[in-house]
Short mmCIF file of C-alpha atoms and ligand atoms in Angstrom, two decimals:
data_model
loop_
_atom_site.label_atom_id
_atom_site.label_comp_id
_atom_site.label_asym_id
_atom_site.label_seq_id
_atom_site.Cartn_x
_atom_site.Cartn_y
_atom_site.Cartn_z
CA UNK L 1 106.83 -59.75 149.83
CA UNK L 2 105.67 -56.54 151.39
CA UNK L 3 107.88 -54.28 153.48
CA UNK L 4 106.84 -51.64 156.03
CA UNK L 5 109.64 -49.34 157.20
CA UNK L 6 109.97 -47.86 160.68
CA UNK L 7 111.65 -44.47 160.92
CA UNK L 8 113.25 -42.31 163.61
CA UNK L 9 114.25 -38.75 162.85
CA UNK L 10 113.77 -39.42 159.16
CA UNK L 11 116.05 -42.47 159.08
CA UNK L 12 114.91 -46.05 158.63
CA UNK L 13 115.59 -47.87 161.92
CA UNK L 14 113.78 -51.14 161.37
CA UNK L 15 111.48 -52.93 158.95
CA UNK L 16 108.57 -55.33 159.03
CA UNK L 17 108.64 -57.82 156.19
CA UNK L 18 105.48 -59.80 155.38
CA UNK L 19 106.53 -62.92 153.56
CA UNK L 20 105.19 -66.25 152.39
CA UNK L 21 106.95 -69.25 153.78
CA UNK L 22 109.42 -69.82 156.56
CA UNK L 23 112.41 -71.42 154.87
CA UNK L 24 115.76 -70.05 153.82
CA UNK L 25 114.74 -70.08 150.15
CA UNK L 26 111.82 -67.74 150.88
CA UNK L 27 111.91 -64.03 151.60
CA UNK L 28 113.39 -64.91 154.97
CA UNK L 29 116.57 -66.05 153.29
CA UNK L 30 116.82 -62.63 151.60
CA UNK L 31 116.35 -60.86 154.91
CA UNK L 32 119.13 -62.93 156.46
CA UNK L 33 121.62 -62.56 153.58
CA UNK L 34 123.48 -59.52 154.97
CA UNK L 35 124.25 -61.32 158.26
CA UNK L 36 127.11 -63.81 158.37
CA UNK L 37 126.90 -64.78 162.09
CA UNK L 38 123.35 -65.70 163.03
CA UNK L 39 122.48 -67.12 166.47
CA UNK L 40 118.97 -68.48 166.78
CA UNK L 41 116.95 -68.44 170.02
CA UNK L 42 113.74 -70.43 169.59
CA UNK L 43 110.83 -71.31 171.87
CA UNK L 44 111.06 -75.08 172.41
CA UNK L 45 107.30 -75.50 172.44
CA UNK L 46 106.99 -73.82 169.05
CA UNK L 47 109.51 -76.20 167.54
CA UNK L 48 107.42 -79.19 168.66
CA UNK L 49 104.07 -77.68 167.64
CA UNK L 50 104.81 -75.97 164.33
CA UNK L 51 106.05 -78.03 161.42
CA UNK L 52 107.24 -74.87 159.63
CA UNK L 53 109.39 -73.82 162.60
CA UNK L 54 110.72 -77.35 163.07
CA UNK L 55 111.80 -77.44 159.42
CA UNK L 56 113.40 -74.02 159.69
CA UNK L 57 115.38 -75.10 162.76
CA UNK L 58 116.58 -78.18 160.84
CA UNK L 59 117.75 -75.93 157.99
CA UNK L 60 119.73 -73.79 160.47
CA UNK L 61 121.29 -76.90 162.08
CA UNK L 62 122.35 -78.27 158.66
CA UNK L 63 123.99 -74.92 157.92
CA UNK L 64 125.84 -75.08 161.31
CA UNK L 65 123.95 -71.99 162.61
CA UNK L 66 123.90 -72.21 166.45
CA UNK L 67 120.37 -72.78 167.83
CA UNK L 68 119.30 -72.43 171.46
CA UNK L 69 115.87 -73.80 172.41
CA UNK L 70 114.42 -72.05 175.45
CA UNK L 71 111.50 -72.85 177.73
CA UNK L 72 109.23 -69.89 177.79
CA UNK L 73 106.59 -68.65 180.22
CA UNK L 74 105.73 -65.42 181.98
CA UNK L 75 107.44 -66.73 185.16
CA UNK L 76 110.76 -67.32 183.40
CA UNK L 77 110.68 -63.95 181.66
CA UNK L 78 113.47 -62.86 184.02
CA UNK L 79 117.00 -61.50 184.09
CA UNK L 80 118.21 -65.06 184.82
CA UNK L 81 116.85 -66.20 181.43
CA UNK L 82 118.43 -63.20 179.72
CA UNK L 83 121.78 -63.99 181.36
CA UNK L 84 121.38 -67.58 180.27
CA UNK L 85 121.02 -66.41 176.64
CA UNK L 86 124.10 -64.15 177.12
CA UNK L 87 126.12 -67.10 178.53
CA UNK L 88 125.14 -69.16 175.51
CA UNK L 89 126.17 -66.36 173.12
CA UNK L 90 129.51 -66.10 174.93
CA UNK L 91 129.94 -69.85 174.85
CA UNK L 92 129.27 -69.94 171.07
CA UNK L 93 131.77 -67.16 170.48
CA UNK L 94 129.24 -64.55 169.39
CA UNK L 95 131.04 -61.38 168.47
CA UNK L 96 129.98 -57.80 167.80
CA UNK L 97 128.92 -58.75 164.28
CA UNK L 98 126.39 -61.33 165.60
CA UNK L 99 122.71 -61.26 164.73
CA UNK L 100 120.44 -62.79 167.41
CA UNK L 101 117.36 -64.16 165.64
CA UNK L 102 114.49 -64.81 168.05
CA UNK L 103 111.79 -67.24 166.89
CA UNK L 104 108.67 -67.47 169.06
CA UNK L 105 106.01 -65.40 170.76
CA UNK L 106 106.36 -62.08 172.55
CA UNK L 107 108.17 -63.48 175.60
CA UNK L 108 110.86 -65.05 173.41
CA UNK L 109 111.31 -61.88 171.33
CA UNK L 110 111.28 -59.56 174.38
CA UNK L 111 113.90 -61.64 176.26
CA UNK L 112 116.17 -62.33 173.27
CA UNK L 113 115.98 -58.72 172.11
CA UNK L 114 116.93 -57.56 175.60
CA UNK L 115 119.83 -60.03 175.78
CA UNK L 116 121.07 -58.74 172.42
CA UNK L 117 120.87 -55.11 173.56
CA UNK L 118 123.15 -55.72 176.55
CA UNK L 119 125.49 -58.46 175.19
CA UNK L 120 128.86 -56.84 174.32
CA UNK L 121 127.09 -53.46 174.75
CA UNK L 122 124.60 -54.38 172.06
CA UNK L 123 124.55 -56.67 169.03
CA UNK L 124 121.98 -56.71 166.22
CA UNK L 125 118.82 -58.77 166.51
CA UNK L 126 115.76 -59.74 164.45
CA UNK L 127 112.49 -61.48 165.08
CA UNK L 128 110.30 -64.16 163.59
CA UNK L 129 107.13 -63.90 165.69
CA UNK L 130 105.07 -67.09 165.74
CA UNK L 131 101.95 -65.86 167.53
CA UNK L 132 99.34 -63.44 166.22
CA UNK L 133 99.89 -61.24 169.26
CA UNK L 134 103.58 -60.93 168.53
CA UNK L 135 103.02 -60.44 164.78
CA UNK L 136 100.71 -57.46 165.24
CA UNK L 137 102.14 -55.99 168.41
CA UNK L 138 104.93 -57.35 170.65
CA UNK L 139 107.57 -57.93 167.99
CA UNK L 140 107.13 -54.53 166.31
CA UNK L 141 108.33 -51.30 167.85
CA UNK L 142 111.46 -52.27 169.78
CA UNK L 143 110.16 -52.74 173.33
CA UNK L 144 112.40 -55.41 174.92
CA UNK L 145 112.53 -56.52 178.53
CA UNK L 146 111.70 -58.86 181.37
CA UNK L 147 109.55 -58.99 184.49
CA UNK L 148 111.12 -58.01 187.83
CA UNK L 149 109.81 -58.17 191.41
CA UNK L 150 106.02 -58.11 190.91
CA UNK L 151 106.05 -56.01 187.76
CA UNK L 152 105.62 -57.04 184.16
CA UNK L 153 108.23 -55.73 181.70
CA UNK L 154 109.66 -53.31 184.30
CA UNK L 155 113.28 -53.86 183.17
CA UNK L 156 114.08 -53.27 179.54
CA UNK L 157 115.00 -50.86 176.80
CA UNK L 158 113.52 -49.66 173.54
CA UNK L 159 115.81 -50.71 170.69
CA UNK L 160 114.76 -51.64 167.24
CA UNK L 161 115.23 -55.10 165.63
CA UNK L 162 116.95 -55.15 162.25
CA UNK L 163 113.73 -56.67 160.89
CA UNK L 164 110.60 -58.47 161.97
CA UNK L 165 109.65 -61.21 159.53
CA UNK L 166 105.91 -62.00 159.52
CA UNK L 167 104.73 -65.31 158.10
CA UNK L 168 100.95 -65.66 158.56
CA UNK L 169 101.06 -69.39 157.64
CA UNK L 170 102.91 -70.15 160.90
CA UNK L 171 99.75 -69.21 162.81
CA UNK L 172 97.96 -72.34 161.56
CA UNK L 173 99.35 -74.33 164.47
CA UNK L 174 98.16 -71.84 167.12
CA UNK L 175 95.39 -73.07 169.46
CA UNK L 176 92.15 -71.08 168.92
CA UNK L 177 92.33 -69.39 172.29
CA UNK L 178 95.86 -68.12 171.69
CA UNK L 179 94.93 -66.96 168.18
CA UNK L 180 91.95 -65.02 169.54
CA UNK L 181 94.09 -63.52 172.27
CA UNK L 182 96.26 -61.98 169.54
CA UNK L 183 93.14 -61.02 167.64
CA UNK L 184 92.11 -58.79 170.56
CA UNK L 185 95.36 -56.79 170.08
CA UNK L 186 94.66 -56.65 166.37
CA UNK L 187 91.15 -55.24 167.04
CA UNK L 188 92.74 -52.78 169.46
CA UNK L 189 95.02 -51.51 166.72
CA UNK L 190 92.10 -50.94 164.35
CA UNK L 191 89.98 -49.26 167.05
CA UNK L 192 92.85 -46.82 167.44
CA UNK L 193 93.07 -45.79 163.83
CA UNK L 194 91.47 -47.87 161.13
CA UNK L 195 87.65 -48.27 161.17
CA UNK L 196 87.54 -50.02 157.79
CA UNK L 197 89.97 -52.77 158.80
CA UNK L 198 88.13 -53.15 162.14
CA UNK L 199 84.97 -54.26 160.29
CA UNK L 200 86.98 -56.65 158.11
CA UNK L 201 88.72 -58.07 161.20
CA UNK L 202 85.42 -58.65 163.00
CA UNK L 203 83.99 -60.42 159.93
CA UNK L 204 87.12 -62.62 159.68
CA UNK L 205 87.07 -63.47 163.39
CA UNK L 206 83.34 -64.29 163.39
CA UNK L 207 84.02 -66.83 160.61
CA UNK L 208 87.10 -68.09 162.51
CA UNK L 209 85.03 -68.61 165.68
CA UNK L 210 82.46 -70.60 163.74
CA UNK L 211 84.85 -72.75 161.74
CA UNK L 212 88.56 -72.36 162.46
CA UNK L 213 89.97 -74.76 159.91
CA UNK L 214 87.83 -73.65 156.96
CA UNK L 215 88.52 -69.98 157.74
CA UNK L 216 92.27 -70.48 157.96
CA UNK L 217 92.24 -72.41 154.67
CA UNK L 218 89.85 -70.27 152.66
CA UNK L 219 90.65 -66.83 153.97
CA UNK L 220 94.43 -66.90 153.94
CA UNK L 221 94.63 -63.69 151.87
CA UNK L 222 92.31 -61.86 154.27
CA UNK L 223 94.39 -62.85 157.28
CA UNK L 224 97.55 -61.63 155.59
CA UNK L 225 95.83 -58.35 154.70
CA UNK L 226 94.71 -57.87 158.33
CA UNK L 227 98.11 -58.63 159.77
CA UNK L 228 99.84 -56.33 157.28
CA UNK L 229 97.38 -53.52 158.02
CA UNK L 230 97.80 -53.90 161.80
CA UNK L 231 101.59 -53.98 161.45
CA UNK L 232 101.42 -50.83 159.31
CA UNK L 233 99.38 -48.96 161.93
CA UNK L 234 101.82 -49.95 164.66
CA UNK L 235 104.86 -49.11 162.52
CA UNK L 236 103.39 -45.68 161.83
CA UNK L 237 102.77 -44.95 165.51
CA UNK L 238 106.27 -46.10 166.45
CA UNK L 239 107.84 -44.02 163.66
CA UNK L 240 106.13 -40.91 165.05
CA UNK L 241 106.85 -41.61 168.73
CA UNK L 242 109.38 -44.38 169.26
CA UNK L 243 110.01 -43.63 172.93
CA UNK L 244 106.38 -43.28 174.03
CA UNK L 245 106.41 -39.60 174.96
CA UNK L 246 102.96 -39.05 173.51
CA UNK L 247 101.20 -40.74 170.61
CA UNK L 248 102.54 -44.25 171.30
CA UNK L 249 100.46 -44.28 174.50
CA UNK L 250 97.40 -44.96 172.35
CA UNK L 251 98.69 -48.53 171.90
CA UNK L 252 97.88 -49.04 175.59
CA UNK L 253 94.13 -48.91 174.90
CA UNK L 254 92.51 -51.28 177.43
CA UNK L 255 95.86 -52.18 178.97
CA UNK L 256 95.62 -50.46 182.37
CA UNK L 257 92.44 -52.42 183.07
CA UNK L 258 93.91 -55.53 181.45
CA UNK L 259 97.00 -55.53 183.65
CA UNK L 260 94.81 -55.25 186.76
CA UNK L 261 92.68 -58.23 185.62
CA UNK L 262 95.78 -60.31 184.78
CA UNK L 263 97.43 -59.50 188.12
CA UNK L 264 94.29 -60.32 190.09
CA UNK L 265 93.59 -63.53 188.20
CA UNK L 266 97.16 -64.74 188.69
CA UNK L 267 97.25 -63.78 192.38
CA UNK L 268 94.05 -65.42 193.40
CA UNK L 269 92.82 -68.81 192.52
CA UNK L 270 89.50 -67.34 191.71
CA UNK L 271 88.30 -68.20 188.26
CA UNK L 272 87.34 -65.31 185.96
CA UNK L 273 83.72 -65.80 185.00
CA UNK L 274 84.09 -65.34 181.28
CA UNK L 275 87.06 -67.28 180.06
CA UNK L 276 86.63 -68.95 176.69
CA UNK L 277 86.44 -72.62 177.39
CA UNK L 278 85.57 -72.62 181.06
CA UNK L 279 88.55 -74.81 181.96
CA UNK L 280 91.61 -72.61 182.45
CA UNK L 281 91.89 -70.33 185.41
CA UNK L 282 93.00 -66.83 184.56
CA UNK L 283 92.59 -64.79 181.41
CA UNK L 284 95.03 -64.56 178.57
CA UNK L 285 96.54 -61.14 177.92
CA UNK L 286 94.38 -60.59 174.87
CA UNK L 287 91.20 -61.60 176.65
CA UNK L 288 92.00 -59.11 179.41
CA UNK L 289 92.69 -56.43 176.77
CA UNK L 290 89.28 -57.15 175.20
CA UNK L 291 87.63 -56.56 178.60
CA UNK L 292 89.82 -53.52 179.15
CA UNK L 293 88.73 -51.93 175.86
CA UNK L 294 85.07 -52.24 176.82
CA UNK L 295 85.83 -50.70 180.24
CA UNK L 296 87.66 -47.85 178.49
CA UNK L 297 84.59 -47.27 176.23
CA UNK L 298 82.33 -47.23 179.30
CA UNK L 299 84.69 -44.84 181.01
CA UNK L 300 84.52 -42.51 178.00
CA UNK L 301 80.74 -42.57 178.21
CA UNK L 302 80.63 -41.91 181.94
CA UNK L 303 83.21 -39.17 181.69
CA UNK L 304 81.09 -37.38 179.13
CA UNK L 305 77.95 -37.87 181.21
CA UNK L 306 79.70 -36.56 184.36
CA UNK L 307 79.04 -33.07 183.03
CA UNK L 308 80.71 -30.20 184.80
CA UNK L 309 83.03 -31.78 187.35
CA UNK L 310 85.65 -33.90 185.62
CA UNK L 311 85.06 -32.76 182.09
CA UNK L 312 85.92 -29.21 183.20
CA UNK L 313 89.23 -30.30 184.63
CA UNK L 314 90.26 -31.81 181.31
CA UNK L 315 88.50 -29.02 179.41
CA UNK L 316 89.06 -28.70 175.74
CA UNK L 317 90.38 -32.24 175.36
CA UNK L 318 87.38 -34.38 175.67
CA UNK L 319 84.88 -34.85 172.85
CA UNK L 320 81.67 -36.84 173.07
CA UNK L 321 82.10 -40.53 172.29
CA UNK L 322 79.89 -42.13 169.64
CA UNK L 323 76.53 -43.31 171.03
CA UNK L 324 76.37 -47.00 171.84
CA UNK L 325 80.09 -47.61 171.26
CA UNK L 326 80.59 -49.75 174.38
CA UNK L 327 77.57 -51.92 173.45
CA UNK L 328 78.83 -52.31 169.88
CA UNK L 329 82.21 -53.51 171.23
CA UNK L 330 80.55 -55.98 173.57
CA UNK L 331 78.49 -57.44 170.68
CA UNK L 332 81.50 -57.61 168.30
CA UNK L 333 83.79 -59.20 170.87
CA UNK L 334 81.13 -61.82 171.74
CA UNK L 335 80.72 -62.66 168.03
CA UNK L 336 84.48 -63.12 167.75
CA UNK L 337 84.58 -65.39 170.81
CA UNK L 338 86.17 -62.86 173.13
CA UNK L 339 85.03 -61.84 176.63
CA UNK L 340 83.93 -58.34 177.60
CA UNK L 341 83.10 -58.42 181.31
CA UNK L 342 85.65 -58.18 184.12
CA UNK L 343 85.39 -60.85 186.78
CA UNK L 344 86.62 -58.27 189.28
CA UNK L 345 84.96 -55.19 190.73
CA UNK L 346 86.41 -51.81 189.83
CA UNK L 347 87.43 -51.40 193.49
CA UNK L 348 89.50 -54.62 193.37
CA UNK L 349 91.07 -53.50 190.09
CA UNK L 350 91.81 -50.04 191.47
CA UNK L 351 94.10 -51.46 194.13
CA UNK L 352 96.33 -52.90 191.41
CA UNK L 353 95.98 -49.91 189.07
CA UNK L 354 97.34 -47.56 191.79
CA UNK L 355 100.60 -49.54 191.58
CA UNK L 356 100.74 -49.61 187.75
CA UNK L 357 104.18 -48.67 186.50
CA UNK L 358 102.59 -46.33 183.98
CA UNK L 359 100.96 -44.16 186.68
CA UNK L 360 102.69 -40.78 186.73
CA UNK L 361 102.17 -38.41 189.69
CA UNK L 362 99.09 -40.33 190.80
CA UNK L 363 97.50 -40.03 187.35
CA UNK L 364 97.18 -42.66 184.68
CA UNK L 365 97.02 -41.95 180.93
CA UNK L 366 93.72 -43.61 180.01
CA UNK L 367 93.13 -44.22 176.31
CA UNK L 368 89.44 -43.72 175.62
CA UNK L 369 87.78 -44.80 172.37
CA UNK L 370 85.57 -42.12 170.81
CA UNK L 371 84.52 -44.08 167.77
CA UNK L 372 85.86 -47.06 165.86
CA UNK L 373 89.11 -45.67 164.45
CA UNK L 374 89.54 -42.81 166.95
CA UNK L 375 90.79 -42.56 170.53
CA UNK L 376 91.77 -39.82 172.95
CA UNK L 377 94.21 -39.97 175.86
CA UNK L 378 92.95 -38.46 179.11
CA UNK L 379 94.83 -38.27 182.43
CA UNK L 380 92.69 -39.44 185.32
CA UNK L 381 93.39 -40.53 188.87
CA UNK L 382 92.41 -44.06 189.78
CA UNK L 383 89.95 -42.61 192.34
CA UNK L 384 88.22 -40.65 189.56
CA UNK L 385 87.96 -43.82 187.48
CA UNK L 386 86.45 -45.75 190.42
CA UNK L 387 83.86 -43.00 190.91
CA UNK L 388 82.89 -43.04 187.22
CA UNK L 389 82.75 -46.84 186.80
CA UNK L 390 81.26 -47.93 190.12
N1 LIG C 401 102.61 -52.92 173.05
C1 LIG C 401 102.54 -51.53 173.06
C2 LIG C 401 103.71 -50.84 172.48
O1 LIG C 401 104.53 -51.46 171.83
O2 LIG C 401 103.88 -49.66 172.64
#
């Protein structure tokens, strides 16, 4: 069992535990030992799809641990669902010594974590993420929250879980498209700060795209190594900047573009041109992040080429990106089975980006890749981005 600690002001505030197995006799049981009043919130779909999660839930029920199965989707990621979890905790007599244990993907962990932060002015919580996306990103770092009005994750707080328990074996039941969606966030993490692991991740994902079952069976150790490395990068960034005043912004690589694509593809019935299987309308979050990373690499190129004008305004901050970086990303993403082209024009995307909750004083912090393993944050207005990418 491997443990990665997360710090704030020199004190350990959370930990990521990478374990084998998802039963109470495994490392998970050790993680739960200090907590006498556990309340489990689990995604109902995951219970039906994953044998390991089903068995874990049975173990909890036998031990008389209260379990609440919730229906999860982006549209029910709301205050109503959070209040429903709080009502259940109240009903089950959860007290200040409760531990809310969320089992599911990022929506389940975000909502349950948020419910725990407000219930009785805050009780402890922990996560067992069951998607790759949640294992490498959403369930690490303490961002909790829900959607409100038209905005994703606009209500919430940053508060750290007691622990996040990662079990790579649970990913075996994930559909390929969902796995690859999480893989895009994993690649993002390595583009930010670990070139060596990026190459390993691309090699693993190429094999996965060609033969999912054989890769999952034969390359179990590699997957665990990749997940652990991605979790370590994220834990490091969060330890240095828990409240996103600076460095943590790098984790938003590709996300301003991705949010615009997601918003447009949900709003219109228009089908993005490059989804993976040609059937589902709309892009998954990870697919949109993949496209967003390529757009960010193109933006870095154009910014550098723009010579005097813009580069002067951000003088001293912007270094030349590696030649051919955007093209390399496109080729790698294609080999992994991920898209790289936006189905929307930059002008359409700009309309949404202007309303992005992360825009400050008309400017957006764009994270621009300079090389695999290195990024730079540059503040640009949406109009400047439109000019550069048109
Ligand atoms: N998902 C980005 C962050 O946790 O900051």
